[in-house]
PDB file of C-alpha atoms in Angstrom:
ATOM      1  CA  UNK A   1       0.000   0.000   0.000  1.00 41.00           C
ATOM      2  CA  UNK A   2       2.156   2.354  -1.231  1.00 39.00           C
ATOM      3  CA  UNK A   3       2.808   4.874  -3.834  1.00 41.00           C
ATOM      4  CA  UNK A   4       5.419   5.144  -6.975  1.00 39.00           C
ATOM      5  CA  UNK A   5       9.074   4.492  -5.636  1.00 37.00           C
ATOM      6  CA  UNK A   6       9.721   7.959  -7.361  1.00 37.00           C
ATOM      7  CA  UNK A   7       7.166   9.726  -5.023  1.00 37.00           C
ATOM      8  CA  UNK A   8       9.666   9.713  -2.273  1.00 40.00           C
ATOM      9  CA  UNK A   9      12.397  12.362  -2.562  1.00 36.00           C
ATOM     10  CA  UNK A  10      15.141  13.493  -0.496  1.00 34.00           C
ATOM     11  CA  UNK A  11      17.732  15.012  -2.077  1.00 31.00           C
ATOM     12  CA  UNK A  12      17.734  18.541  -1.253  1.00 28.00           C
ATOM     13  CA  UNK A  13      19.228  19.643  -5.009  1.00 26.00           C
ATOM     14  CA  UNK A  14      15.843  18.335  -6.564  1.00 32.00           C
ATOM     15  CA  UNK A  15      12.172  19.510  -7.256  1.00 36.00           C
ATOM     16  CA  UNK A  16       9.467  16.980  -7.175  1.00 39.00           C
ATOM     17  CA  UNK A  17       6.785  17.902  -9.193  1.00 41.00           C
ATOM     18  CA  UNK A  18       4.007  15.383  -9.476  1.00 41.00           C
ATOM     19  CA  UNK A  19       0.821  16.324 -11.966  1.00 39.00           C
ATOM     20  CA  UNK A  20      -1.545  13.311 -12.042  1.00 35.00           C
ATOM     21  CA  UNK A  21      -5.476  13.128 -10.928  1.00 33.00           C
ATOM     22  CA  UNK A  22      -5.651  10.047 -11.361  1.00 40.00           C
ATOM     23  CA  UNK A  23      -3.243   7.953  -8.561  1.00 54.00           C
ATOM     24  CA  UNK A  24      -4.534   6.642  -6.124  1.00 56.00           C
ATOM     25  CA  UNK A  25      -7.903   5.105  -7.637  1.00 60.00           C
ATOM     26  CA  UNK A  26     -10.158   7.331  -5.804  1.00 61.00           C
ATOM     27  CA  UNK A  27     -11.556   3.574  -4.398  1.00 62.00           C
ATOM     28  CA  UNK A  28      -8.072   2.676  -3.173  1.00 75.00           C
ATOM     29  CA  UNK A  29      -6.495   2.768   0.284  1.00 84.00           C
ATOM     30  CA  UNK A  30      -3.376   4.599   0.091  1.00 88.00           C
ATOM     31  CA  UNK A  31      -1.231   5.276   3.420  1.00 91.00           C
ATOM     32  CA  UNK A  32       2.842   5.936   3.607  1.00 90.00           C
ATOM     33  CA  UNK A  33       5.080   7.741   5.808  1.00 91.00           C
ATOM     34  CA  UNK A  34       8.005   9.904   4.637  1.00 86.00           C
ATOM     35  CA  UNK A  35      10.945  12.553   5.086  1.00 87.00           C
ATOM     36  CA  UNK A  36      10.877  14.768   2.621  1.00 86.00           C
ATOM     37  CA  UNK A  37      14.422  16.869   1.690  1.00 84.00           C
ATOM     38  CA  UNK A  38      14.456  20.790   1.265  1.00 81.00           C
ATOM     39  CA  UNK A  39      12.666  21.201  -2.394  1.00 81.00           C
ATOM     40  CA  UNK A  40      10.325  18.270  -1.939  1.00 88.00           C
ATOM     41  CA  UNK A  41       6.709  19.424  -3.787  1.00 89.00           C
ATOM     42  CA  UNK A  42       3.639  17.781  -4.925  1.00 90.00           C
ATOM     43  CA  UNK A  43       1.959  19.310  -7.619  1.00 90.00           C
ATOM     44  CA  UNK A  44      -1.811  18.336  -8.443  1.00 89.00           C
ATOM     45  CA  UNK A  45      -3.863  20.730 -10.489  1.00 88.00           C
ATOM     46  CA  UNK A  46      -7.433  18.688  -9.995  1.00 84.00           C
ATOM     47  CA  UNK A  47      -6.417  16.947  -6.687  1.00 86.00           C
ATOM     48  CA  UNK A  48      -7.524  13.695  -6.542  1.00 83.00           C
ATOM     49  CA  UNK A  49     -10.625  11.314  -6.403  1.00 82.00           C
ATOM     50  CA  UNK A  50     -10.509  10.655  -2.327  1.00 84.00           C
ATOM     51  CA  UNK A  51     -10.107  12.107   0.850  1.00 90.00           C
ATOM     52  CA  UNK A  52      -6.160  12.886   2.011  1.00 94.00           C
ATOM     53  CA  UNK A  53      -5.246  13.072   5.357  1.00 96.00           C
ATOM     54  CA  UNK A  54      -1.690  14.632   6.354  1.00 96.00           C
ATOM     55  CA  UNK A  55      -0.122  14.670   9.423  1.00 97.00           C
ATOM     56  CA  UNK A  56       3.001  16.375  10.163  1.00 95.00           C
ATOM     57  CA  UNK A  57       5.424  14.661  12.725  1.00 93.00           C
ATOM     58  CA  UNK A  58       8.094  16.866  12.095  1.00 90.00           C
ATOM     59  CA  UNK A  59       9.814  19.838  10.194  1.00 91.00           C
ATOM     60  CA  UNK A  60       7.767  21.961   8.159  1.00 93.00           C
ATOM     61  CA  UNK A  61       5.818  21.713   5.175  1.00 94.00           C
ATOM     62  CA  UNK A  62       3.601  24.104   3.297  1.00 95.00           C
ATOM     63  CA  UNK A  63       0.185  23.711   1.337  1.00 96.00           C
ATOM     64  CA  UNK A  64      -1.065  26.666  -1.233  1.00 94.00           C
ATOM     65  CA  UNK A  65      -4.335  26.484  -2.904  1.00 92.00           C
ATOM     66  CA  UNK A  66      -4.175  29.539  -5.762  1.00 88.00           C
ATOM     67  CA  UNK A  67      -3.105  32.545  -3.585  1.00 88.00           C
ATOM     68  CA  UNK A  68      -3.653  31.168  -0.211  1.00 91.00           C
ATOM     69  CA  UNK A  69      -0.809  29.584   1.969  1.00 93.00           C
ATOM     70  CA  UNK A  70      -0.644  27.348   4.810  1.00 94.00           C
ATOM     71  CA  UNK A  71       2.673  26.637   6.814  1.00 95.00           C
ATOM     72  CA  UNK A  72       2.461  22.874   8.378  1.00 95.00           C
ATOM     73  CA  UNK A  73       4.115  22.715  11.310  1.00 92.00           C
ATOM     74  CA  UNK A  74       4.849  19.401  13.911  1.00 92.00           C
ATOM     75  CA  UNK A  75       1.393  18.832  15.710  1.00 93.00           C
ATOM     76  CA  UNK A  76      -0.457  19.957  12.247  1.00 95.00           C
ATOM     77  CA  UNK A  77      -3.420  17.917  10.840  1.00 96.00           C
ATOM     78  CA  UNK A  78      -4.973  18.559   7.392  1.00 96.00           C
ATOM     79  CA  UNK A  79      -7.545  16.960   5.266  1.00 94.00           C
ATOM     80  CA  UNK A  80      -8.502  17.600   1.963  1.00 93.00           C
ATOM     81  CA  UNK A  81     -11.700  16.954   0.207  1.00 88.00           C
ATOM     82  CA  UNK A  82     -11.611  15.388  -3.603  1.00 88.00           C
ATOM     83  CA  UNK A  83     -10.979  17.089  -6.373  1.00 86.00           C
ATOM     84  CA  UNK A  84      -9.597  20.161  -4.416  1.00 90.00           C
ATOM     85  CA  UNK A  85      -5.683  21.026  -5.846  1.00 90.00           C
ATOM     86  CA  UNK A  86      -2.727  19.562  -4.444  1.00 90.00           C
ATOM     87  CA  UNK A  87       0.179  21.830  -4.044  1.00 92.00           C
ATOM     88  CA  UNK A  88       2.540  21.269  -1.515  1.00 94.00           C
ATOM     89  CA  UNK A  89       6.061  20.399   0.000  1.00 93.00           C
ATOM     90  CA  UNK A  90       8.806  21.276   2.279  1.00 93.00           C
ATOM     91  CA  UNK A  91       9.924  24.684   3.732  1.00 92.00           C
ATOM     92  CA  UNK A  92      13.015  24.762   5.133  1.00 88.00           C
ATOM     93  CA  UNK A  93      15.675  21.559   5.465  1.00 90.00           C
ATOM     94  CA  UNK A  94      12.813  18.662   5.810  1.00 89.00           C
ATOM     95  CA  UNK A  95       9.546  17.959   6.461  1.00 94.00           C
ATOM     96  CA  UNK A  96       8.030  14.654   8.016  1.00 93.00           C
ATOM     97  CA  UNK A  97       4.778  13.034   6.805  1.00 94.00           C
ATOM     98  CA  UNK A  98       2.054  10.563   7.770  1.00 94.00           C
ATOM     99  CA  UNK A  99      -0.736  10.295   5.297  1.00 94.00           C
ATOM    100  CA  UNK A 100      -3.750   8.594   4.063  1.00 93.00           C
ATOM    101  CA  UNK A 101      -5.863   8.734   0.611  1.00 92.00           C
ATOM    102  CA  UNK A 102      -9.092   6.880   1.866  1.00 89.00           C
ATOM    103  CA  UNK A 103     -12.530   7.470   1.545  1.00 85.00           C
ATOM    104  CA  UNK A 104     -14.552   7.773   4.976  1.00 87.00           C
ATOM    105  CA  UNK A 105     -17.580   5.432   5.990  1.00 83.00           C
ATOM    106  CA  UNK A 106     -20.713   7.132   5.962  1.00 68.00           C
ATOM    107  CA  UNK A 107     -21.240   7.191   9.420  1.00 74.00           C
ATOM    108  CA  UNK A 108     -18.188   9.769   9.733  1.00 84.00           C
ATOM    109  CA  UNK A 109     -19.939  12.398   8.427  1.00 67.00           C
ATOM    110  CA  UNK A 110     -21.961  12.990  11.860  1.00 63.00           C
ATOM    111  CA  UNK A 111     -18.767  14.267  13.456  1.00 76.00           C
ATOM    112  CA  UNK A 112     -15.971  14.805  11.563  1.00 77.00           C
ATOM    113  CA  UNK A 113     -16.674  18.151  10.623  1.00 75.00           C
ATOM    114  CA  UNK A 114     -13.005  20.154  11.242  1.00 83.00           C
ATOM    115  CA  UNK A 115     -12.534  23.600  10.399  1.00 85.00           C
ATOM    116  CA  UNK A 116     -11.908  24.789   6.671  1.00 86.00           C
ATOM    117  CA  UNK A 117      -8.438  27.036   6.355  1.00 90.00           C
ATOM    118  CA  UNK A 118      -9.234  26.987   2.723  1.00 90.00           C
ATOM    119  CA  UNK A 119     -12.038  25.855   0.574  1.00 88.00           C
ATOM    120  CA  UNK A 120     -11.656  22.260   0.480  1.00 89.00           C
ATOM    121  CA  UNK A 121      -8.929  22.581   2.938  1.00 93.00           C
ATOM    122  CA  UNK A 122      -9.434  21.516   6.649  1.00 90.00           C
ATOM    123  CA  UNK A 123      -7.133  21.826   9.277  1.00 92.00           C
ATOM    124  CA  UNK A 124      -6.342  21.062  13.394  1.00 93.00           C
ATOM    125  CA  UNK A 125      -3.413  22.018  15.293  1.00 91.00           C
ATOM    126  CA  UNK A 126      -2.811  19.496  18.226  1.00 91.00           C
ATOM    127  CA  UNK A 127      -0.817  20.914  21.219  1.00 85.00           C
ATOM    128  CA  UNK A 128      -0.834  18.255  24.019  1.00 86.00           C
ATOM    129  CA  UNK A 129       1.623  15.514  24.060  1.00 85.00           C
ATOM    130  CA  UNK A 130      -1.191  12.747  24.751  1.00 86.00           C
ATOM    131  CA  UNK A 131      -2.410  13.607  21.755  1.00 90.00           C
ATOM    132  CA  UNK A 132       0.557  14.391  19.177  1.00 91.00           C
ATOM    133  CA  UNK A 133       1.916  10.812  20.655  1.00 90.00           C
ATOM    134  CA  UNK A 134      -1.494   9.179  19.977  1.00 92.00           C
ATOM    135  CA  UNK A 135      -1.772  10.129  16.441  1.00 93.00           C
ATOM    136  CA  UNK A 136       1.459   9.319  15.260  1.00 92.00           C
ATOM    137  CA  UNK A 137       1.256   5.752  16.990  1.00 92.00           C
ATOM    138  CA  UNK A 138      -2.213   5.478  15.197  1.00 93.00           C
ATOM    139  CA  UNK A 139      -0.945   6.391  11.873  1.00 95.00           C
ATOM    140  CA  UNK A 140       2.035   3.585  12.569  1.00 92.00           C
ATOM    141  CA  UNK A 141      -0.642   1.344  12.906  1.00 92.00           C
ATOM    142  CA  UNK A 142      -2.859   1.823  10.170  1.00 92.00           C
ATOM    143  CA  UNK A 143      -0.129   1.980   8.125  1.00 91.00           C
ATOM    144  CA  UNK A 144       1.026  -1.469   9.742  1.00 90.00           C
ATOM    145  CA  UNK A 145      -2.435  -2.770   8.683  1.00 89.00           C
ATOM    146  CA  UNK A 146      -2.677  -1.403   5.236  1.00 88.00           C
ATOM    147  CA  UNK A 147       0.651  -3.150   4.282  1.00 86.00           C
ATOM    148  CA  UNK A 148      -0.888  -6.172   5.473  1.00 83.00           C
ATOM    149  CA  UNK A 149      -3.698  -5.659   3.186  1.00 77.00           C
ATOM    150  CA  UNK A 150      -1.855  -5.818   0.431  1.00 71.00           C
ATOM    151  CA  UNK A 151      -0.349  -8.836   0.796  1.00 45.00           C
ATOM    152  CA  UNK A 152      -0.124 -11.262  -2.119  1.00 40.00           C
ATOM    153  CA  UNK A 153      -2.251 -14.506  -1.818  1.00 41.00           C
ATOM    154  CA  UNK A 154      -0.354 -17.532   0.246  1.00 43.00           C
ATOM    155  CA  UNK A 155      -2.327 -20.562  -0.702  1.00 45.00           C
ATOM    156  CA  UNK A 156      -5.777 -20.385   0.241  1.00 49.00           C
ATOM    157  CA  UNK A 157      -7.646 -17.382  -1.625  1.00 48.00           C
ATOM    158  CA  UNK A 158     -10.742 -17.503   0.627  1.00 51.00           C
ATOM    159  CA  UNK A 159      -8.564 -17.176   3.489  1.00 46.00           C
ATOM    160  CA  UNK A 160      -6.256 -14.510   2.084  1.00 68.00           C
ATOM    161  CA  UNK A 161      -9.382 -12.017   1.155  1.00 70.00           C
ATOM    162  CA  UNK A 162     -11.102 -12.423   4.707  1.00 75.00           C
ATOM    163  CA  UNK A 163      -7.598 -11.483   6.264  1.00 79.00           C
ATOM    164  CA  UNK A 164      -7.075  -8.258   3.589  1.00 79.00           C
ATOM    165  CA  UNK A 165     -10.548  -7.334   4.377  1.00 80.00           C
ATOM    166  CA  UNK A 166      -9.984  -7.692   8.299  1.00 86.00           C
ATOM    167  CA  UNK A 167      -6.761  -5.381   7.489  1.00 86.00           C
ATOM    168  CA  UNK A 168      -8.675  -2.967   5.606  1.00 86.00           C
ATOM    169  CA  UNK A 169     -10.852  -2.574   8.197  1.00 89.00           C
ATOM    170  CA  UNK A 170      -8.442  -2.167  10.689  1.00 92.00           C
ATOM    171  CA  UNK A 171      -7.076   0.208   8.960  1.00 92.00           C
ATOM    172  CA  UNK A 172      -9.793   2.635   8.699  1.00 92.00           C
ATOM    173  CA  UNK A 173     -10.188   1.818  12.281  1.00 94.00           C
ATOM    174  CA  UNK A 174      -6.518   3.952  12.561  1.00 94.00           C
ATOM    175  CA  UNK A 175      -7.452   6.665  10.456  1.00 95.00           C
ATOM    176  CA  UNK A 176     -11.395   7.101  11.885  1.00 95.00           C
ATOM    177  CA  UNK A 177      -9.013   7.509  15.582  1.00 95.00           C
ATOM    178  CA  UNK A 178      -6.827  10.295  14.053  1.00 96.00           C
ATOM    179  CA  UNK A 179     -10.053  12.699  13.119  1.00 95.00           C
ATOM    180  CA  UNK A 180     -11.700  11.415  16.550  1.00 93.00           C
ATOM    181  CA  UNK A 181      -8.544  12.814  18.444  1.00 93.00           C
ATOM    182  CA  UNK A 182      -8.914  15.874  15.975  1.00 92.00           C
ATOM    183  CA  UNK A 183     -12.457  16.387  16.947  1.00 87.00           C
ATOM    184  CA  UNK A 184     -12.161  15.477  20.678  1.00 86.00           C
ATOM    185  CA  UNK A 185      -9.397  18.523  20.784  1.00 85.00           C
ATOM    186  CA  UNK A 186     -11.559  21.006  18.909  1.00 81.00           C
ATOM    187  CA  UNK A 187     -14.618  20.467  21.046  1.00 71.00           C
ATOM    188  CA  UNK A 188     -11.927  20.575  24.310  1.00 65.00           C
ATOM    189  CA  UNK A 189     -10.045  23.646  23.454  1.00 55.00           C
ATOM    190  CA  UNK A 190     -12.940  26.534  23.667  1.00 47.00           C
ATOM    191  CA  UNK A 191     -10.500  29.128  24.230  1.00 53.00           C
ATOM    192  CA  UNK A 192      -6.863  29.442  22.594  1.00 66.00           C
ATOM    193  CA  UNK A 193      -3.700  28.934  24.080  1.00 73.00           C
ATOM    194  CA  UNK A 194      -2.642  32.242  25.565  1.00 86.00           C
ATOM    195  CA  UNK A 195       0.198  34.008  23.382  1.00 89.00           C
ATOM    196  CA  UNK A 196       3.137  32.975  25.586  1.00 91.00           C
ATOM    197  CA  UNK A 197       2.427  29.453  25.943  1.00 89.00           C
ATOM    198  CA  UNK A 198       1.658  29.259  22.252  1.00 86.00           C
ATOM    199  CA  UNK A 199       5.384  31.080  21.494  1.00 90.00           C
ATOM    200  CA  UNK A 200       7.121  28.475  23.549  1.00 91.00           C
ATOM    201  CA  UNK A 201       5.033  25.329  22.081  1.00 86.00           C
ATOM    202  CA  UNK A 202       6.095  26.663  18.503  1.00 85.00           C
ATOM    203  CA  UNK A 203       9.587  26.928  19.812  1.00 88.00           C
ATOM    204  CA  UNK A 204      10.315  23.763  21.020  1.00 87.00           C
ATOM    205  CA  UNK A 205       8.265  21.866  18.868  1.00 83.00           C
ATOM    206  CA  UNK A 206      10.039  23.412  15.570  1.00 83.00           C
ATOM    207  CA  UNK A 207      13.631  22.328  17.222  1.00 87.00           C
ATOM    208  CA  UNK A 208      13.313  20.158  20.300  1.00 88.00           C
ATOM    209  CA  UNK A 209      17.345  19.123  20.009  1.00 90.00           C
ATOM    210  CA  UNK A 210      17.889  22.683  20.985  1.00 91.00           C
ATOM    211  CA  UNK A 211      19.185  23.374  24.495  1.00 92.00           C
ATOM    212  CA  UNK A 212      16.806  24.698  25.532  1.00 92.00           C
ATOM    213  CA  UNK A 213      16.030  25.629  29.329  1.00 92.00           C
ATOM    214  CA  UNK A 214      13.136  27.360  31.610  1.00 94.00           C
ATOM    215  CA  UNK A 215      15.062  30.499  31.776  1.00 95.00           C
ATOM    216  CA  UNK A 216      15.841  30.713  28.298  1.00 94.00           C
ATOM    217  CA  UNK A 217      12.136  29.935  27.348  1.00 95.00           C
ATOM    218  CA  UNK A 218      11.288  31.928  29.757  1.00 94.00           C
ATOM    219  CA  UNK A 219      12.986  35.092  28.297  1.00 94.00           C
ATOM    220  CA  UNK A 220      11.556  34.328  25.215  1.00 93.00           C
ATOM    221  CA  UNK A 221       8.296  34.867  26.099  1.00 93.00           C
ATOM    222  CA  UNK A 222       8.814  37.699  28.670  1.00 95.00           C
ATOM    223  CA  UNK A 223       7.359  36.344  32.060  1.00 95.00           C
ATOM    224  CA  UNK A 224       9.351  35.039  34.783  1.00 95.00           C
ATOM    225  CA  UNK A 225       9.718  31.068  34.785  1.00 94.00           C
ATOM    226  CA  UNK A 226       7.785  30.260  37.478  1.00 94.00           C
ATOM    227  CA  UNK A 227       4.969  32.548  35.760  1.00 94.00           C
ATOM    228  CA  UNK A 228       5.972  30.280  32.600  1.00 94.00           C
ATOM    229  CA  UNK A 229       5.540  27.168  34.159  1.00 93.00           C
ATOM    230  CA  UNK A 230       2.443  27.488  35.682  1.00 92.00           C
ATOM    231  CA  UNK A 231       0.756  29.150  32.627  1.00 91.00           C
ATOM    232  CA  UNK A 232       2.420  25.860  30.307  1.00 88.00           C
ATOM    233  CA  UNK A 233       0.894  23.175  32.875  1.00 85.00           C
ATOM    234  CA  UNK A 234      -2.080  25.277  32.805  1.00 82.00           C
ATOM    235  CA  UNK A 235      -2.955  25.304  29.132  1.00 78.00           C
ATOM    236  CA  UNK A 236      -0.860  22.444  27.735  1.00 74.00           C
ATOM    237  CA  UNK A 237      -1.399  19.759  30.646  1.00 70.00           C
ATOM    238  CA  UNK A 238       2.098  18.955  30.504  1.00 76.00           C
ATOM    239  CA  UNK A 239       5.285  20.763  32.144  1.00 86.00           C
ATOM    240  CA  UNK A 240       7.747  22.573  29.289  1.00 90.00           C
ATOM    241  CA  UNK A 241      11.016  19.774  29.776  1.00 90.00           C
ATOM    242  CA  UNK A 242       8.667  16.935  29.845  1.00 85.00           C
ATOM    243  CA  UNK A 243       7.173  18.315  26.535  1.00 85.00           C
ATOM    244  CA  UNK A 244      10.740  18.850  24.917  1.00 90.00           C
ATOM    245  CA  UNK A 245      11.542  15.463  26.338  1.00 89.00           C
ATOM    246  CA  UNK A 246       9.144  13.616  24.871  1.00 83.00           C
ATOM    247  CA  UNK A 247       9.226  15.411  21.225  1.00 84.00           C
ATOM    248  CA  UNK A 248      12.631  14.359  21.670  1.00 89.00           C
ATOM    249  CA  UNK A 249      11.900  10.882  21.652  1.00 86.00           C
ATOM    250  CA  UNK A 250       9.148  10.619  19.212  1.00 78.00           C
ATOM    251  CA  UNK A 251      11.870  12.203  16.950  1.00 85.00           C
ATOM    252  CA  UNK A 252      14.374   9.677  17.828  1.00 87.00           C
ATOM    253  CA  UNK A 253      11.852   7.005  17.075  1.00 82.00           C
ATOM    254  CA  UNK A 254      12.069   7.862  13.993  1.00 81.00           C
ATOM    255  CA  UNK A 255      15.276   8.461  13.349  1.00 87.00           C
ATOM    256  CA  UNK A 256      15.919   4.713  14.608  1.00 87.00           C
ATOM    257  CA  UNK A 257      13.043   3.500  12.147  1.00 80.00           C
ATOM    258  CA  UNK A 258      14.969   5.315   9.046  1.00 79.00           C
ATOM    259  CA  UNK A 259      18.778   5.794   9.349  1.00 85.00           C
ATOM    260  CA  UNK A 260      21.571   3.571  10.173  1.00 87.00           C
ATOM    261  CA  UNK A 261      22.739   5.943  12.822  1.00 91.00           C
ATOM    262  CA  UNK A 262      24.176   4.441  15.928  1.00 94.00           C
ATOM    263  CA  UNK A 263      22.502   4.662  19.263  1.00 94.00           C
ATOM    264  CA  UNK A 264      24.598   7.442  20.490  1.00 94.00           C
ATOM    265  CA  UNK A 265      24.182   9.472  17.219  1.00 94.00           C
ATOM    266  CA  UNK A 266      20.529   9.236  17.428  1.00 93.00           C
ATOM    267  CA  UNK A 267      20.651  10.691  21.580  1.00 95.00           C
ATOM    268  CA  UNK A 268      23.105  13.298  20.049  1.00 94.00           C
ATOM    269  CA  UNK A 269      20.695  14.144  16.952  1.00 93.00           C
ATOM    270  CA  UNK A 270      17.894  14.585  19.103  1.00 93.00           C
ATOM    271  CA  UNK A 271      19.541  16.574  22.061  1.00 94.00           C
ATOM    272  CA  UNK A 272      20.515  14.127  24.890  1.00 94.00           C
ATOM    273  CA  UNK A 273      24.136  14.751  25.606  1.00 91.00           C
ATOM    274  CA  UNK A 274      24.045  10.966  27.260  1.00 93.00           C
ATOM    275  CA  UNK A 275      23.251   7.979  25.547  1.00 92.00           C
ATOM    276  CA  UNK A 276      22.606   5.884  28.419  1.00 94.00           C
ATOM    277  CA  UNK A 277      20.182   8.781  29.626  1.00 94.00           C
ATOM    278  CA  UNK A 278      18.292   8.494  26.397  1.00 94.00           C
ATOM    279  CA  UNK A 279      18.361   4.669  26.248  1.00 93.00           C
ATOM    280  CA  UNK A 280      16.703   5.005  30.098  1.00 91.00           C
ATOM    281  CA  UNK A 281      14.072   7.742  29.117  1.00 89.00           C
ATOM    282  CA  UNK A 282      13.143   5.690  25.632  1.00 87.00           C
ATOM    283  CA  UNK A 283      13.076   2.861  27.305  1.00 85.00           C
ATOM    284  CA  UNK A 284      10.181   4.290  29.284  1.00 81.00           C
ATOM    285  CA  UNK A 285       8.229   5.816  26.724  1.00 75.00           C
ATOM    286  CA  UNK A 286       8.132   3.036  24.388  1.00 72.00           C
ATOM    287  CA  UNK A 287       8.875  -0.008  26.556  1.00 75.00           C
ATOM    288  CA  UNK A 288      11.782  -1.234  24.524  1.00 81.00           C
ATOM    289  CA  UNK A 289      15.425  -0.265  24.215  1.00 90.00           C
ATOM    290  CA  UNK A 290      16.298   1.612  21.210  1.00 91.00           C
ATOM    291  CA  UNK A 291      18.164  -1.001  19.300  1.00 91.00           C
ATOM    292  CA  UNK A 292      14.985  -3.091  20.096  1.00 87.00           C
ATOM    293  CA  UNK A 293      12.640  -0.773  19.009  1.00 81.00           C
ATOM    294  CA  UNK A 294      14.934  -0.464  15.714  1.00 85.00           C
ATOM    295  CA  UNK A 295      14.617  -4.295  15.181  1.00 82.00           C
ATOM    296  CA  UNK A 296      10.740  -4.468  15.880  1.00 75.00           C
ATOM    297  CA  UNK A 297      10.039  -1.347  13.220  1.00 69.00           C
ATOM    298  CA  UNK A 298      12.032  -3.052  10.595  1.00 69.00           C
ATOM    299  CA  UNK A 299      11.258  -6.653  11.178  1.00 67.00           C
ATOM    300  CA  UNK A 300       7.907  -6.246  12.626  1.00 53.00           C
ATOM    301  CA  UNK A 301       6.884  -9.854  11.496  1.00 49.00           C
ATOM    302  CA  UNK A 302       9.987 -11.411  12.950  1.00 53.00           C
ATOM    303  CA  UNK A 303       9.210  -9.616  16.530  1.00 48.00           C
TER     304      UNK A 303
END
């Protein structure tokens, strides 16, 4: 369940400029996960038959429909109805991706109503952790499930189609969680985060391997950092460093699914000055040690 091999780019030197209406089948279940390099862009002049669903896990990404911009940022969801134009790609040095082409079960349409940005253009910006972390463990799964879905036959036909069908399933069950989380935070947040928290959140969520610290934070949004704190735990549910901590991980999760970097250049990538610190606190998040954790993402059916 995936797209073209060329559809994935990341060599910063090239443009990527896709023009087709016609992939995926607007019946077809389409999910992938990608890092995109500096001058990544998708280009689709009549969009596309089904519903997309993008979720950005990290960097930053834009999407423009005619004159009207949007800058995608970690925490960003967006979904796009058919037949609205495609045009989007990185900003900056990458951009990471979840994403789904699907088309939603009818009884979807009694909740899933998000906010438009642009015509045809929905879009959700997801602060807390508990939910940032549940998305992008729900889009691992579905995306688990669609590759499952496309296996090739082993034997018994029959057999094969009720499992592909169970898959299938399962993975709409993934993506109809992602717009529930969506919707659950819209109807939760009545009021918006107040400007200070918000400037911090941006700030460590666009770098979290940054050193960054209360006072430092702090400065940057002009209160004092007990003021800071309180405000953060307040509006966000979570203290700052356990925030950065965690974004920290979720990005070294993914640097362990993707690169060949050792251990200790992953905890450097991501901002832990000790390895064995980092192998404690992933260890805790995601109940395995990283090298484990490496294995299980790359040989999930040998785990």
């Amino acid at each position: 369940m995936t797209e073209p091999a060329d559809y994935e780019h990341d060599l910063a030197t090239q443009v990527l400029i896709e023009l087709y209406s016609e992939i995926p089948p607007p019946s077809k279940l389409v999910t992938g996960h990608f890092h995109s390099g500096g001058d990544y862009r998708v280009v689709r002049p009549a969009g596309v038959g089904s519903w997309y669903l993008l979720y950005t896990a990290g960097g930053t990404g834009r999407y423009r429909i005619g004159a009207d911009s949007l800058t995608l940022r970690v925490g960003d969801l967006v979904l796009v109805s058919p037949g609205t134009e495609h045009d989007y790609g990185t900003v900056g040095t990458y951009w990471e991706t979840w994403w789904a082409h699907f088309q939603p079960r009818r009884d979807w349409h009694a909740w899933w109503s998000l906010p438009q940005a642009m015509p045809g253009l929905s879009y959700v910006r997801l602060t807390r952790p508990s939910e940032t972390d549940r998305l992008v463990s729900a889009f691992a799964r579905l995306h688990r499930d669609a590759q499952r879905a496309g296996l090739s036959p082993t034997g018994d036909t029959e057999l094969h189609l009720l499992e592909q069908n169970l898959a299938v399933q399962l993975t709409m069950n993934g993506i109809e969680e992602v717009l529930l989380v969506a919707a659950s935070s819209l109807r939760r947040e009545t009021r918006s985060l107040d400007p200070r928290v918000q400037l911090v959140l941006d700030a460590v969520t666009s770098d979290p391997a940054r050193a960054h610290t209360l006072n430092s934070l702090a400065g940057l949004a002009q209160v004092s950092v007990s003021r800071l704190a309180h405000l953060f735990k307040e509006q966000v549910g979570d203290s700052i460093m356990s925030v950065v901590v965690g974004l920290r991980l979720q990005r070294a999760s993914e640097l362990l699914g993707a690169t060949d970097m050792s251990v200790g250049q992953v905890a450097r990538a991501v901002g832990f000055e000790s390895p064995h610190y980092f192998s404690r606190q992933f260890g805790r998040r995601f109940g395995a040690s990283p090298s484990d954790y490496r294995r299980s993402v790359r040989n999930p059916g040998q785990c």
